[in-house]
Amino acid sequence: MASACTNGLDTGFIELGYAKVAALGVVQGITELLPISSTAHMRIVPALLGWRDPGSAFSAAMQAAALAAVISYFWKDVRGMVFGSIGAVVRRDFSDWNFRFAMWIVLASLPIVISGVLLSPVLNACNTPLRSLPVIGISMITLAVILAIAEIYCDHSRKFDQINLKDAMIVGIAQCGALIPGVSRSGSTLTAALFRDLNREDAARFSFLLG
């Protein structure tokens, strides 16, 4: 079923009811941490079950809970980065790794923030073609192929402490692809990190710390 509109915005979730929202929450929890686009599954599952499209606003809200889970899992890294950065500022030691990495995370987040604001009228519009099932299917297949290429052909030799500003910006720009339903945020950033020759574990770690 198509989405619902309220003042030109996609608000289909209002008509879903608690049981369907809870079911989609389970789907979100399973798919968010995998490179398979939770946003796409928030569109595909309702379509298969004959439910109304919950809309982009619902997908964004569901991702907030997943972000809390990621922060909890990587709390040691997040805490070290935050307190290390504060300590570096107090000491005026701006060459400190934690401070530099925190700044890279901020800079790498700018592309998707700016793109999201500029494209918001299109992304959140009622019945936007970007949420059509053909677009989502093509996006998922395309990302899967690119991720497979990165997995097979890249070196995977670099470690987490070798990440630099160029790596952060490339991965941050790649994250903009996630604005298209079907392109996984973790999948796009993981793929970019692998193309920068990070090993698999540290590429995944960097991907989740970024967002």
PDB file of C-alpha atoms in Angstrom:
ATOM      1  CA  MET A   1       0.000   0.000   0.000  1.00  0.00           C
ATOM      2  CA  ALA A   2       1.080   3.578  -0.588  1.00  0.00           C
ATOM      3  CA  SER A   3       2.201   5.863   2.172  1.00  0.00           C
ATOM      4  CA  ALA A   4       0.026   8.446   3.920  1.00  0.00           C
ATOM      5  CA  CYS A   5       0.471  12.205   3.676  1.00  0.00           C
ATOM      6  CA  THR A   6       0.291  14.897   6.331  1.00  0.00           C
ATOM      7  CA  ASN A   7       1.104  18.395   5.083  1.00  0.00           C
ATOM      8  CA  GLY A   8       3.104  16.873   2.248  1.00  0.00           C
ATOM      9  CA  LEU A   9       5.187  14.613   4.507  1.00  0.00           C
ATOM     10  CA  ASP A  10       5.268  10.816   4.523  1.00  0.00           C
ATOM     11  CA  THR A  11       3.499   9.707   7.735  1.00  0.00           C
ATOM     12  CA  GLY A  12       2.171   6.242   6.975  1.00  0.00           C
ATOM     13  CA  PHE A  13       3.280   4.898  10.367  1.00  0.00           C
ATOM     14  CA  ILE A  14       0.384   6.709  12.076  1.00  0.00           C
ATOM     15  CA  GLU A  15      -2.060   4.167  10.650  1.00  0.00           C
ATOM     16  CA  LEU A  16      -0.035   1.028  11.407  1.00  0.00           C
ATOM     17  CA  GLY A  17      -1.029   0.346  15.006  1.00  0.00           C
ATOM     18  CA  TYR A  18       1.088  -0.915  17.905  1.00  0.00           C
ATOM     19  CA  ALA A  19       1.402  -4.561  16.823  1.00  0.00           C
ATOM     20  CA  LYS A  20       2.677  -3.726  13.345  1.00  0.00           C
ATOM     21  CA  VAL A  21       5.041  -1.082  14.696  1.00  0.00           C
ATOM     22  CA  ALA A  22       6.439  -3.638  17.173  1.00  0.00           C
ATOM     23  CA  ALA A  23       6.914  -6.171  14.371  1.00  0.00           C
ATOM     24  CA  LEU A  24       8.764  -3.614  12.287  1.00  0.00           C
ATOM     25  CA  GLY A  25      10.879  -2.811  15.337  1.00  0.00           C
ATOM     26  CA  VAL A  26      12.045  -6.432  15.363  1.00  0.00           C
ATOM     27  CA  VAL A  27      12.865  -6.215  11.656  1.00  0.00           C
ATOM     28  CA  GLN A  28      14.769  -2.987  12.292  1.00  0.00           C
ATOM     29  CA  GLY A  29      16.741  -4.558  15.131  1.00  0.00           C
ATOM     30  CA  ILE A  30      17.774  -7.524  12.991  1.00  0.00           C
ATOM     31  CA  THR A  31      18.730  -5.567   9.887  1.00  0.00           C
ATOM     32  CA  GLU A  32      20.230  -2.342  11.281  1.00  0.00           C
ATOM     33  CA  LEU A  33      23.624  -3.804  12.165  1.00  0.00           C
ATOM     34  CA  LEU A  34      23.955  -5.797   8.938  1.00  0.00           C
ATOM     35  CA  PRO A  35      24.987  -4.265   5.580  1.00  0.00           C
ATOM     36  CA  ILE A  36      21.547  -4.969   4.073  1.00  0.00           C
ATOM     37  CA  SER A  37      19.696  -1.648   4.591  1.00  0.00           C
ATOM     38  CA  SER A  38      17.205  -1.587   7.426  1.00  0.00           C
ATOM     39  CA  THR A  39      15.420   1.276   5.643  1.00  0.00           C
ATOM     40  CA  ALA A  40      14.819  -0.977   2.644  1.00  0.00           C
ATOM     41  CA  HIS A  41      13.358  -3.664   4.880  1.00  0.00           C
ATOM     42  CA  MET A  42      11.091  -1.076   6.508  1.00  0.00           C
ATOM     43  CA  ARG A  43       9.628  -0.698   3.007  1.00  0.00           C
ATOM     44  CA  ILE A  44       9.835  -4.285   1.735  1.00  0.00           C
ATOM     45  CA  VAL A  45       8.284  -6.093   4.717  1.00  0.00           C
ATOM     46  CA  PRO A  46       5.129  -3.924   4.845  1.00  0.00           C
ATOM     47  CA  ALA A  47       4.762  -4.308   1.065  1.00  0.00           C
ATOM     48  CA  LEU A  48       4.950  -8.110   1.325  1.00  0.00           C
ATOM     49  CA  LEU A  49       2.399  -8.152   4.154  1.00  0.00           C
ATOM     50  CA  GLY A  50       0.031  -5.703   2.492  1.00  0.00           C
ATOM     51  CA  TRP A  51       0.598  -2.985   5.093  1.00  0.00           C
ATOM     52  CA  ARG A  52       0.860   0.715   4.451  1.00  0.00           C
ATOM     53  CA  ASP A  53       4.358   2.091   3.873  1.00  0.00           C
ATOM     54  CA  PRO A  54       5.388   3.519   7.290  1.00  0.00           C
ATOM     55  CA  GLY A  55       7.335   6.295   5.573  1.00  0.00           C
ATOM     56  CA  SER A  56      10.795   7.771   5.873  1.00  0.00           C
ATOM     57  CA  ALA A  57      10.088   9.573   9.158  1.00  0.00           C
ATOM     58  CA  PHE A  58       9.323   6.249  10.838  1.00  0.00           C
ATOM     59  CA  SER A  59      12.508   4.674   9.469  1.00  0.00           C
ATOM     60  CA  ALA A  60      14.588   7.576  10.776  1.00  0.00           C
ATOM     61  CA  ALA A  61      13.005   7.350  14.234  1.00  0.00           C
ATOM     62  CA  MET A  62      13.640   3.603  14.421  1.00  0.00           C
ATOM     63  CA  GLN A  63      17.305   4.170  13.658  1.00  0.00           C
ATOM     64  CA  ALA A  64      17.662   6.296  16.798  1.00  0.00           C
ATOM     65  CA  ALA A  65      17.146   3.195  18.947  1.00  0.00           C
ATOM     66  CA  ALA A  66      19.710   1.306  16.891  1.00  0.00           C
ATOM     67  CA  LEU A  67      22.168   4.175  17.379  1.00  0.00           C
ATOM     68  CA  ALA A  68      21.762   3.826  21.145  1.00  0.00           C
ATOM     69  CA  ALA A  69      22.558   0.116  20.845  1.00  0.00           C
ATOM     70  CA  VAL A  70      25.685   0.830  18.802  1.00  0.00           C
ATOM     71  CA  ILE A  71      26.892   3.421  21.323  1.00  0.00           C
ATOM     72  CA  SER A  72      26.361   0.902  24.124  1.00  0.00           C
ATOM     73  CA  TYR A  73      28.326  -1.795  22.286  1.00  0.00           C
ATOM     74  CA  PHE A  74      31.197   0.535  21.400  1.00  0.00           C
ATOM     75  CA  TRP A  75      30.985   2.454  24.672  1.00  0.00           C
ATOM     76  CA  LYS A  76      34.639   1.821  25.506  1.00  0.00           C
ATOM     77  CA  ASP A  77      35.721   3.361  22.188  1.00  0.00           C
ATOM     78  CA  VAL A  78      33.246   6.239  22.458  1.00  0.00           C
ATOM     79  CA  ARG A  79      34.217   7.015  26.053  1.00  0.00           C
ATOM     80  CA  GLY A  80      37.923   6.916  25.219  1.00  0.00           C
ATOM     81  CA  MET A  81      37.421   9.217  22.249  1.00  0.00           C
ATOM     82  CA  VAL A  82      35.290  11.732  24.174  1.00  0.00           C
ATOM     83  CA  PHE A  83      37.369  11.935  27.339  1.00  0.00           C
ATOM     84  CA  GLY A  84      40.616  11.663  25.384  1.00  0.00           C
ATOM     85  CA  SER A  85      39.536  14.607  23.232  1.00  0.00           C
ATOM     86  CA  ILE A  86      38.597  16.687  26.264  1.00  0.00           C
ATOM     87  CA  GLY A  87      41.960  15.915  27.836  1.00  0.00           C
ATOM     88  CA  ALA A  88      43.740  16.850  24.623  1.00  0.00           C
ATOM     89  CA  VAL A  89      41.952  20.220  24.509  1.00  0.00           C
ATOM     90  CA  VAL A  90      42.850  20.897  28.145  1.00  0.00           C
ATOM     91  CA  ARG A  91      46.493  20.043  27.413  1.00  0.00           C
ATOM     92  CA  ARG A  92      46.335  21.847  24.054  1.00  0.00           C
ATOM     93  CA  ASP A  93      47.708  18.675  22.518  1.00  0.00           C
ATOM     94  CA  PHE A  94      45.851  18.737  19.210  1.00  0.00           C
ATOM     95  CA  SER A  95      48.045  15.984  17.800  1.00  0.00           C
ATOM     96  CA  ASP A  96      46.441  13.520  20.228  1.00  0.00           C
ATOM     97  CA  TRP A  97      44.947  10.515  18.387  1.00  0.00           C
ATOM     98  CA  ASN A  98      41.599  10.664  20.186  1.00  0.00           C
ATOM     99  CA  PHE A  99      41.183  14.363  19.411  1.00  0.00           C
ATOM    100  CA  ARG A 100      42.111  13.941  15.761  1.00  0.00           C
ATOM    101  CA  PHE A 101      39.802  10.952  15.352  1.00  0.00           C
ATOM    102  CA  ALA A 102      36.904  12.818  16.978  1.00  0.00           C
ATOM    103  CA  MET A 103      37.433  15.717  14.564  1.00  0.00           C
ATOM    104  CA  TRP A 104      37.520  13.302  11.638  1.00  0.00           C
ATOM    105  CA  ILE A 105      34.216  11.787  12.761  1.00  0.00           C
ATOM    106  CA  VAL A 106      32.669  15.270  12.883  1.00  0.00           C
ATOM    107  CA  LEU A 107      34.037  16.221   9.459  1.00  0.00           C
ATOM    108  CA  ALA A 108      33.050  12.867   7.939  1.00  0.00           C
ATOM    109  CA  SER A 109      29.487  13.370   9.187  1.00  0.00           C
ATOM    110  CA  LEU A 110      29.085  16.727   7.439  1.00  0.00           C
ATOM    111  CA  PRO A 111      28.436  15.358   3.915  1.00  0.00           C
ATOM    112  CA  ILE A 112      25.395  13.298   4.926  1.00  0.00           C
ATOM    113  CA  VAL A 113      24.063  16.056   7.203  1.00  0.00           C
ATOM    114  CA  ILE A 114      24.271  18.645   4.423  1.00  0.00           C
ATOM    115  CA  SER A 115      22.929  16.254   1.791  1.00  0.00           C
ATOM    116  CA  GLY A 116      20.092  15.170   4.069  1.00  0.00           C
ATOM    117  CA  VAL A 117      18.997  18.753   4.671  1.00  0.00           C
ATOM    118  CA  LEU A 118      19.189  19.704   0.993  1.00  0.00           C
ATOM    119  CA  LEU A 119      17.372  16.578  -0.198  1.00  0.00           C
ATOM    120  CA  SER A 120      14.822  16.443   2.612  1.00  0.00           C
ATOM    121  CA  PRO A 121      11.926  17.721   0.452  1.00  0.00           C
ATOM    122  CA  VAL A 122      12.512  14.814  -1.947  1.00  0.00           C
ATOM    123  CA  LEU A 123      13.404  12.132   0.595  1.00  0.00           C
ATOM    124  CA  ASN A 124      10.438  12.843   2.889  1.00  0.00           C
ATOM    125  CA  ALA A 125       7.877  13.628   0.214  1.00  0.00           C
ATOM    126  CA  CYS A 126       4.759  11.514  -0.081  1.00  0.00           C
ATOM    127  CA  ASN A 127       5.129   8.686  -2.596  1.00  0.00           C
ATOM    128  CA  THR A 128       8.694   9.690  -3.470  1.00  0.00           C
ATOM    129  CA  PRO A 129      10.041   7.446  -6.261  1.00  0.00           C
ATOM    130  CA  LEU A 130      13.111   6.774  -4.129  1.00  0.00           C
ATOM    131  CA  ARG A 131      10.953   4.511  -1.907  1.00  0.00           C
ATOM    132  CA  SER A 132       9.620   2.502  -4.839  1.00  0.00           C
ATOM    133  CA  LEU A 133      10.408  -1.213  -4.707  1.00  0.00           C
ATOM    134  CA  PRO A 134      12.282  -1.260  -8.065  1.00  0.00           C
ATOM    135  CA  VAL A 135      14.615   1.537  -6.917  1.00  0.00           C
ATOM    136  CA  ILE A 136      15.197  -0.220  -3.597  1.00  0.00           C
ATOM    137  CA  GLY A 137      15.884  -3.552  -5.309  1.00  0.00           C
ATOM    138  CA  ILE A 138      18.365  -2.066  -7.771  1.00  0.00           C
ATOM    139  CA  SER A 139      20.111  -0.152  -4.971  1.00  0.00           C
ATOM    140  CA  MET A 140      20.487  -3.279  -2.824  1.00  0.00           C
ATOM    141  CA  ILE A 141      21.883  -5.351  -5.692  1.00  0.00           C
ATOM    142  CA  THR A 142      24.296  -2.595  -6.742  1.00  0.00           C
ATOM    143  CA  LEU A 143      25.693  -2.169  -3.229  1.00  0.00           C
ATOM    144  CA  ALA A 144      26.016  -5.946  -2.817  1.00  0.00           C
ATOM    145  CA  VAL A 145      28.102  -6.173  -5.994  1.00  0.00           C
ATOM    146  CA  ILE A 146      30.362  -3.273  -4.971  1.00  0.00           C
ATOM    147  CA  LEU A 147      30.797  -4.710  -1.463  1.00  0.00           C
ATOM    148  CA  ALA A 148      31.730  -8.089  -2.960  1.00  0.00           C
ATOM    149  CA  ILE A 149      34.360  -6.423  -5.155  1.00  0.00           C
ATOM    150  CA  ALA A 150      35.835  -4.643  -2.123  1.00  0.00           C
ATOM    151  CA  GLU A 151      35.880  -7.889  -0.163  1.00  0.00           C
ATOM    152  CA  ILE A 152      37.548  -9.915  -2.910  1.00  0.00           C
ATOM    153  CA  TYR A 153      40.046  -7.506  -4.425  1.00  0.00           C
ATOM    154  CA  CYS A 154      41.162  -5.118  -1.671  1.00  0.00           C
ATOM    155  CA  ASP A 155      44.219  -5.626   0.495  1.00  0.00           C
ATOM    156  CA  HIS A 156      42.653  -5.535   4.012  1.00  0.00           C
ATOM    157  CA  SER A 157      46.058  -4.837   5.562  1.00  0.00           C
ATOM    158  CA  ARG A 158      45.635  -1.486   7.321  1.00  0.00           C
ATOM    159  CA  LYS A 159      44.692  -1.207  10.989  1.00  0.00           C
ATOM    160  CA  PHE A 160      42.453   1.121  12.974  1.00  0.00           C
ATOM    161  CA  ASP A 161      45.291   3.309  14.248  1.00  0.00           C
ATOM    162  CA  GLN A 162      46.360   3.967  10.638  1.00  0.00           C
ATOM    163  CA  ILE A 163      43.107   5.726   9.730  1.00  0.00           C
ATOM    164  CA  ASN A 164      43.667   9.279   8.496  1.00  0.00           C
ATOM    165  CA  LEU A 165      41.578  12.285   7.465  1.00  0.00           C
ATOM    166  CA  LYS A 166      41.408  11.168   3.836  1.00  0.00           C
ATOM    167  CA  ASP A 167      39.968   7.810   4.920  1.00  0.00           C
ATOM    168  CA  ALA A 168      37.385   9.527   7.111  1.00  0.00           C
ATOM    169  CA  MET A 169      36.235  11.900   4.373  1.00  0.00           C
ATOM    170  CA  ILE A 170      35.963   9.164   1.735  1.00  0.00           C
ATOM    171  CA  VAL A 171      33.933   6.981   4.081  1.00  0.00           C
ATOM    172  CA  GLY A 172      31.841  10.001   5.101  1.00  0.00           C
ATOM    173  CA  ILE A 173      31.028  10.845   1.489  1.00  0.00           C
ATOM    174  CA  ALA A 174      30.156   7.198   0.821  1.00  0.00           C
ATOM    175  CA  GLN A 175      27.685   7.400   3.698  1.00  0.00           C
ATOM    176  CA  CYS A 176      25.582   9.830   1.639  1.00  0.00           C
ATOM    177  CA  GLY A 177      24.501   6.878  -0.477  1.00  0.00           C
ATOM    178  CA  ALA A 178      22.443   5.690   2.488  1.00  0.00           C
ATOM    179  CA  LEU A 179      19.977   8.505   1.823  1.00  0.00           C
ATOM    180  CA  ILE A 180      18.630   6.242  -0.924  1.00  0.00           C
ATOM    181  CA  PRO A 181      16.499   3.433   0.546  1.00  0.00           C
ATOM    182  CA  GLY A 182      18.187   0.176  -0.403  1.00  0.00           C
ATOM    183  CA  VAL A 183      21.698   1.499   0.183  1.00  0.00           C
ATOM    184  CA  SER A 184      22.730   0.388   3.648  1.00  0.00           C
ATOM    185  CA  ARG A 185      24.494   3.024   5.748  1.00  0.00           C
ATOM    186  CA  SER A 186      26.751   0.438   7.340  1.00  0.00           C
ATOM    187  CA  GLY A 187      27.140  -1.270   3.972  1.00  0.00           C
ATOM    188  CA  SER A 188      28.210   1.889   2.157  1.00  0.00           C
ATOM    189  CA  THR A 189      30.668   2.967   4.856  1.00  0.00           C
ATOM    190  CA  LEU A 190      32.020  -0.563   5.304  1.00  0.00           C
ATOM    191  CA  THR A 191      32.545  -0.864   1.556  1.00  0.00           C
ATOM    192  CA  ALA A 192      34.393   2.459   1.400  1.00  0.00           C
ATOM    193  CA  ALA A 193      36.577   1.469   4.365  1.00  0.00           C
ATOM    194  CA  LEU A 194      37.442  -1.837   2.690  1.00  0.00           C
ATOM    195  CA  PHE A 195      38.373   0.016  -0.502  1.00  0.00           C
ATOM    196  CA  ARG A 196      40.759   2.031   1.683  1.00  0.00           C
ATOM    197  CA  ASP A 197      42.385  -1.328   2.545  1.00  0.00           C
ATOM    198  CA  LEU A 198      41.328  -1.451   6.200  1.00  0.00           C
ATOM    199  CA  ASN A 199      41.086  -4.952   7.604  1.00  0.00           C
ATOM    200  CA  ARG A 200      37.555  -6.299   7.977  1.00  0.00           C
ATOM    201  CA  GLU A 201      37.277  -5.932  11.757  1.00  0.00           C
ATOM    202  CA  ASP A 202      38.563  -2.359  11.868  1.00  0.00           C
ATOM    203  CA  ALA A 203      36.552  -1.371   8.788  1.00  0.00           C
ATOM    204  CA  ALA A 204      33.384  -2.496  10.581  1.00  0.00           C
ATOM    205  CA  ARG A 205      34.456  -0.771  13.794  1.00  0.00           C
ATOM    206  CA  PHE A 206      35.118   2.493  11.970  1.00  0.00           C
ATOM    207  CA  SER A 207      31.833   2.206  10.088  1.00  0.00           C
ATOM    208  CA  PHE A 208      29.748   1.905  13.252  1.00  0.00           C
ATOM    209  CA  LEU A 209      31.639   4.605  15.143  1.00  0.00           C
ATOM    210  CA  LEU A 210      30.923   6.971  12.280  1.00  0.00           C
ATOM    211  CA  GLY A 211      27.226   6.689  12.754  1.00  0.00           C
TER     212      GLY A 211
END
